[in-house]
Short mmCIF file of C-alpha atoms in Angstrom, two decimals:
data_model
loop_
_atom_site.label_atom_id
_atom_site.label_comp_id
_atom_site.label_asym_id
_atom_site.label_seq_id
_atom_site.Cartn_x
_atom_site.Cartn_y
_atom_site.Cartn_z
CA GLY A 1 -24.40 5.95 -27.77
CA ALA A 2 -25.80 6.48 -24.31
CA VAL A 3 -26.14 10.06 -23.08
CA VAL A 4 -24.74 11.40 -19.86
CA SER A 5 -25.29 14.99 -18.78
CA GLN A 6 -23.53 17.13 -16.23
CA HIS A 7 -24.69 20.28 -14.55
CA PRO A 8 -23.38 22.88 -14.37
CA SER A 9 -20.99 22.90 -17.30
CA TRP A 10 -18.89 25.53 -15.60
CA VAL A 11 -18.90 27.19 -12.23
CA ILE A 12 -16.91 29.93 -10.55
CA CYS A 13 -17.02 30.16 -6.80
CA LYS A 14 -15.30 31.86 -3.93
CA SER A 15 -12.81 30.05 -1.77
CA GLY A 16 -14.49 28.36 1.18
CA THR A 17 -17.81 27.69 -0.48
CA SER A 18 -19.18 24.31 -1.50
CA VAL A 19 -20.08 23.36 -5.03
CA LYS A 20 -22.37 20.55 -6.16
CA ILE A 21 -22.03 18.93 -9.56
CA GLU A 22 -24.74 16.66 -10.92
CA CYS A 23 -24.27 13.74 -13.26
CA ARG A 24 -27.29 12.17 -14.94
CA SER A 25 -27.72 9.25 -17.27
CA LEU A 26 -30.47 10.38 -19.58
CA ASP A 27 -31.56 7.30 -21.46
CA PHE A 28 -30.39 4.42 -19.35
CA GLN A 29 -29.99 3.29 -15.77
CA ALA A 30 -26.49 3.28 -14.40
CA THR A 31 -25.76 1.15 -11.40
CA THR A 32 -22.23 2.47 -11.39
CA MET A 33 -20.99 5.98 -12.02
CA PHE A 34 -17.47 7.31 -11.86
CA TRP A 35 -15.96 10.68 -11.08
CA TYR A 36 -12.76 11.82 -12.69
CA ARG A 37 -10.62 14.87 -12.42
CA GLN A 38 -8.55 16.20 -15.28
CA PHE A 39 -5.85 18.82 -15.00
CA PRO A 40 -4.89 20.83 -18.09
CA LYS A 41 -3.14 18.75 -20.71
CA GLN A 42 -3.23 15.67 -18.52
CA SER A 43 -5.08 12.42 -18.48
CA LEU A 44 -8.14 11.59 -16.46
CA MET A 45 -7.61 10.69 -12.84
CA LEU A 46 -10.25 8.49 -11.27
CA MET A 47 -11.44 9.97 -8.01
CA ALA A 48 -14.15 7.56 -6.95
CA THR A 49 -16.56 4.88 -8.02
CA SER A 50 -20.16 5.41 -7.07
CA ASN A 51 -22.66 2.58 -6.78
CA GLU A 52 -26.35 3.30 -6.42
CA GLY A 53 -27.51 2.95 -2.86
CA SER A 54 -24.09 2.41 -1.32
CA LYS A 55 -21.10 4.43 -0.26
CA ALA A 56 -18.66 5.54 -2.90
CA THR A 57 -15.26 3.91 -3.18
CA TYR A 58 -12.51 6.50 -3.26
CA GLU A 59 -9.15 6.14 -4.92
CA GLN A 60 -6.04 6.42 -2.83
CA GLY A 61 -5.17 10.02 -2.07
CA VAL A 62 -8.67 11.39 -2.66
CA GLU A 63 -10.19 12.99 0.43
CA LYS A 64 -13.66 11.58 0.93
CA ASP A 65 -14.64 14.40 3.28
CA LYS A 66 -13.57 16.92 0.69
CA PHE A 67 -15.29 15.32 -2.26
CA LEU A 68 -18.68 14.05 -1.18
CA ILE A 69 -20.36 11.68 -3.58
CA ASN A 70 -23.97 10.64 -3.46
CA HIS A 71 -25.60 8.17 -5.83
CA ALA A 72 -29.20 8.41 -4.79
CA SER A 73 -30.82 6.87 -7.84
CA LEU A 74 -29.98 4.83 -10.91
CA THR A 75 -29.81 7.98 -13.01
CA LEU A 76 -28.20 10.55 -10.72
CA SER A 77 -24.91 10.93 -8.93
CA THR A 78 -23.66 14.12 -7.33
CA LEU A 79 -20.19 15.32 -6.42
CA THR A 80 -19.93 18.05 -3.80
CA VAL A 81 -16.63 19.84 -3.42
CA THR A 82 -16.72 21.09 0.14
CA SER A 83 -14.92 24.21 1.28
CA ALA A 84 -13.40 24.64 -2.15
CA HIS A 85 -9.97 26.18 -2.54
CA PRO A 86 -8.12 27.38 -5.63
CA GLU A 87 -6.22 24.09 -5.87
CA ASP A 88 -9.56 22.33 -6.39
CA SER A 89 -9.96 24.21 -9.67
CA SER A 90 -10.10 21.56 -12.34
CA PHE A 91 -12.20 19.84 -14.97
CA TYR A 92 -14.46 17.26 -13.36
CA ILE A 93 -15.90 14.52 -15.53
CA CYS A 94 -18.41 11.85 -14.64
CA SER A 95 -19.12 8.65 -16.48
CA ALA A 96 -21.80 6.02 -16.27
CA ARG A 97 -21.44 2.34 -16.89
CA VAL A 98 -23.82 0.70 -19.30
CA MET A 99 -24.01 -3.01 -18.86
CA ALA A 100 -27.04 -4.32 -20.66
CA THR A 101 -25.00 -7.32 -21.69
CA SER A 102 -21.35 -8.20 -21.30
CA SER A 103 -20.79 -7.27 -24.91
CA THR A 104 -22.09 -3.75 -24.36
CA ASP A 105 -20.26 -3.06 -21.12
CA THR A 106 -18.95 0.43 -21.72
CA GLN A 107 -18.54 3.71 -19.92
CA TYR A 108 -20.06 6.86 -21.37
CA PHE A 109 -18.78 10.20 -20.27
CA GLY A 110 -20.51 13.42 -19.40
CA PRO A 111 -19.41 16.69 -20.98
CA GLY A 112 -17.48 17.73 -17.89
CA THR A 113 -17.73 20.61 -15.42
CA ARG A 114 -15.06 23.24 -15.25
CA LEU A 115 -14.65 24.49 -11.70
CA THR A 116 -12.76 27.67 -10.96
CA VAL A 117 -12.25 28.62 -7.35
CA LEU A 118 -11.22 32.22 -6.76
CA ALA B 1 -0.96 -4.12 -12.25
CA GLN B 2 -2.53 -2.47 -15.23
CA LYS B 3 -0.96 0.22 -17.32
CA VAL B 4 -1.60 1.99 -20.61
CA THR B 5 1.12 3.84 -22.45
CA GLN B 6 0.60 6.34 -25.21
CA ALA B 7 4.12 7.34 -26.08
CA GLN B 8 3.15 10.02 -28.57
CA THR B 9 2.37 13.19 -26.66
CA GLU B 10 1.48 15.27 -29.68
CA ILE B 11 1.28 14.65 -33.42
CA SER B 12 0.82 17.20 -36.17
CA VAL B 13 -0.23 16.26 -39.68
CA VAL B 14 -1.55 18.02 -42.71
CA GLU B 15 -5.09 17.37 -43.79
CA LYS B 16 -5.57 14.20 -45.87
CA GLU B 17 -2.54 12.50 -44.38
CA ASP B 18 -2.95 9.18 -42.63
CA VAL B 19 -1.97 9.06 -38.99
CA THR B 20 -1.56 6.24 -36.48
CA LEU B 21 -1.89 6.70 -32.75
CA ASP B 22 -0.07 4.11 -30.70
CA CYS B 23 -1.32 2.41 -27.57
CA VAL B 24 0.52 -0.23 -25.57
CA TYR B 25 -1.03 -1.86 -22.56
CA GLU B 26 0.05 -4.08 -19.69
CA THR B 27 -2.08 -6.52 -17.79
CA ARG B 28 -1.80 -10.02 -16.41
CA ASP B 29 -5.50 -10.64 -16.75
CA THR B 30 -6.61 -12.78 -19.64
CA THR B 31 -9.98 -11.11 -19.99
CA TYR B 32 -9.94 -7.39 -20.52
CA TYR B 33 -11.35 -4.62 -22.64
CA LEU B 34 -9.65 -1.90 -24.59
CA PHE B 35 -11.17 1.43 -25.52
CA TRP B 36 -10.44 4.54 -27.51
CA TYR B 37 -12.00 7.87 -26.65
CA LYS B 38 -11.77 11.22 -28.41
CA GLN B 39 -11.70 14.45 -26.43
CA PRO B 40 -12.24 17.50 -28.65
CA PRO B 41 -11.49 21.01 -27.35
CA SER B 42 -15.00 21.18 -25.89
CA GLY B 43 -13.88 18.60 -23.34
CA GLU B 44 -16.46 15.88 -23.72
CA LEU B 45 -15.06 12.39 -24.19
CA VAL B 46 -16.55 10.61 -27.14
CA PHE B 47 -16.58 6.82 -27.18
CA LEU B 48 -14.99 5.43 -30.35
CA ILE B 49 -14.50 1.73 -29.88
CA ARG B 50 -14.47 -1.12 -27.39
CA ARG B 51 -12.59 -4.34 -28.03
CA ASN B 52 -12.44 -7.38 -25.80
CA SER B 53 -9.35 -9.48 -25.37
CA PHE B 54 -10.79 -12.48 -27.18
CA ASP B 55 -11.52 -10.58 -30.32
CA GLU B 56 -8.38 -9.77 -32.27
CA GLN B 57 -10.17 -8.89 -35.45
CA ASN B 58 -9.22 -5.52 -36.73
CA GLU B 59 -12.06 -3.10 -37.12
CA ILE B 60 -12.76 -0.40 -39.65
CA SER B 61 -15.34 2.32 -39.26
CA GLY B 62 -15.25 4.84 -42.05
CA ARG B 63 -11.90 6.59 -41.91
CA TYR B 64 -11.06 5.00 -38.56
CA SER B 65 -9.41 1.64 -38.12
CA TRP B 66 -8.00 -0.21 -35.17
CA ASN B 67 -5.27 -2.82 -35.06
CA PHE B 68 -5.33 -5.07 -32.00
CA GLN B 69 -2.24 -7.23 -31.56
CA LYS B 70 -2.12 -9.32 -28.39
CA SER B 71 1.37 -10.53 -29.23
CA THR B 72 2.71 -7.01 -28.81
CA SER B 73 0.03 -5.80 -26.37
CA SER B 74 -0.88 -3.00 -28.69
CA PHE B 75 -4.13 -1.46 -29.79
CA ASN B 76 -3.27 1.15 -32.38
CA PHE B 77 -5.68 3.58 -33.99
CA THR B 78 -5.34 4.84 -37.54
CA ILE B 79 -7.15 7.75 -39.10
CA THR B 80 -7.11 7.69 -42.87
CA ALA B 81 -7.30 10.93 -44.84
CA SER B 82 -7.31 13.04 -41.70
CA GLN B 83 -9.51 16.09 -41.45
CA VAL B 84 -9.29 19.24 -39.36
CA VAL B 85 -12.26 18.03 -37.32
CA ASP B 86 -10.15 15.09 -36.18
CA SER B 87 -8.04 17.48 -34.12
CA ALA B 88 -8.48 16.39 -30.52
CA VAL B 89 -6.82 14.49 -27.71
CA TYR B 90 -7.25 10.76 -28.06
CA PHE B 91 -7.17 8.46 -25.06
CA CYS B 92 -6.63 4.73 -25.00
CA ALA B 93 -8.00 2.90 -21.96
CA LEU B 94 -7.97 -0.56 -20.43
CA ARG B 95 -10.43 -2.25 -18.13
CA VAL B 96 -10.05 -5.75 -16.78
CA TYR B 97 -12.97 -8.09 -16.45
CA ASN B 98 -14.97 -7.83 -13.23
CA PHE B 99 -13.38 -4.56 -12.25
CA ASN B 100 -14.92 -1.18 -12.86
CA LYS B 101 -11.77 0.86 -13.01
CA PHE B 102 -10.51 2.25 -16.28
CA TYR B 103 -6.81 2.74 -16.79
CA PHE B 104 -6.26 5.63 -19.13
CA GLY B 105 -3.19 6.43 -21.13
CA SER B 106 -1.80 9.93 -20.97
CA GLY B 107 -3.43 10.84 -24.26
CA THR B 108 -2.14 11.88 -27.66
CA LYS B 109 -2.96 15.31 -28.95
CA LEU B 110 -3.58 15.26 -32.69
CA ASN B 111 -3.32 18.48 -34.64
CA VAL B 112 -4.61 18.33 -38.19
CA LYS B 113 -3.66 21.39 -40.16
CA PRO B 114 -5.49 22.53 -43.28
#
């Protein structure tokens, strides 16, 4: 399947700092990327949908000023957690939509980034 | 509104047993896609299968098989002769046509013991 990478795979930061997470589609172009958050032993919660060249669409309850998303190219989307606090500690997962044809329309997920805010 | 229910929170089996993971979905759309993903302890979600609403054929891939029943809005996943490496959390997901959003179930944690 298609390959999606995330960097870093884990990060520890101090409260009040900002953290940037990168999501790259390695062998395909992704017009749409998604950012999810997953708490321990819970399902994935969609945070926002990111379309290349346009503003991200945030899900209800997700602070857009807190979680800045940039989708500057067809292979890269970034999530910046601004002024991180311990409650932002979580597993963040990105995915990229492959839509070569309608029959191959699928999302492939990155390996996730574990953020710990001290 | 769309919804995916995975009623089984956690299942434990002994190696070589067969196990079925249940998935029930709700949607009023006639065109939609169903997915299964595996999330091993490492955290990365692995794509297993995609099925569209017009294709009710059951699928078999090695030890994995999927049973799609529109009449009961179910898309169940069976692992035959389970192995320890199958231990993971499995997510069922739904996406309706023309919308990007995935609706994930709460996941089923499968423990396969040697």
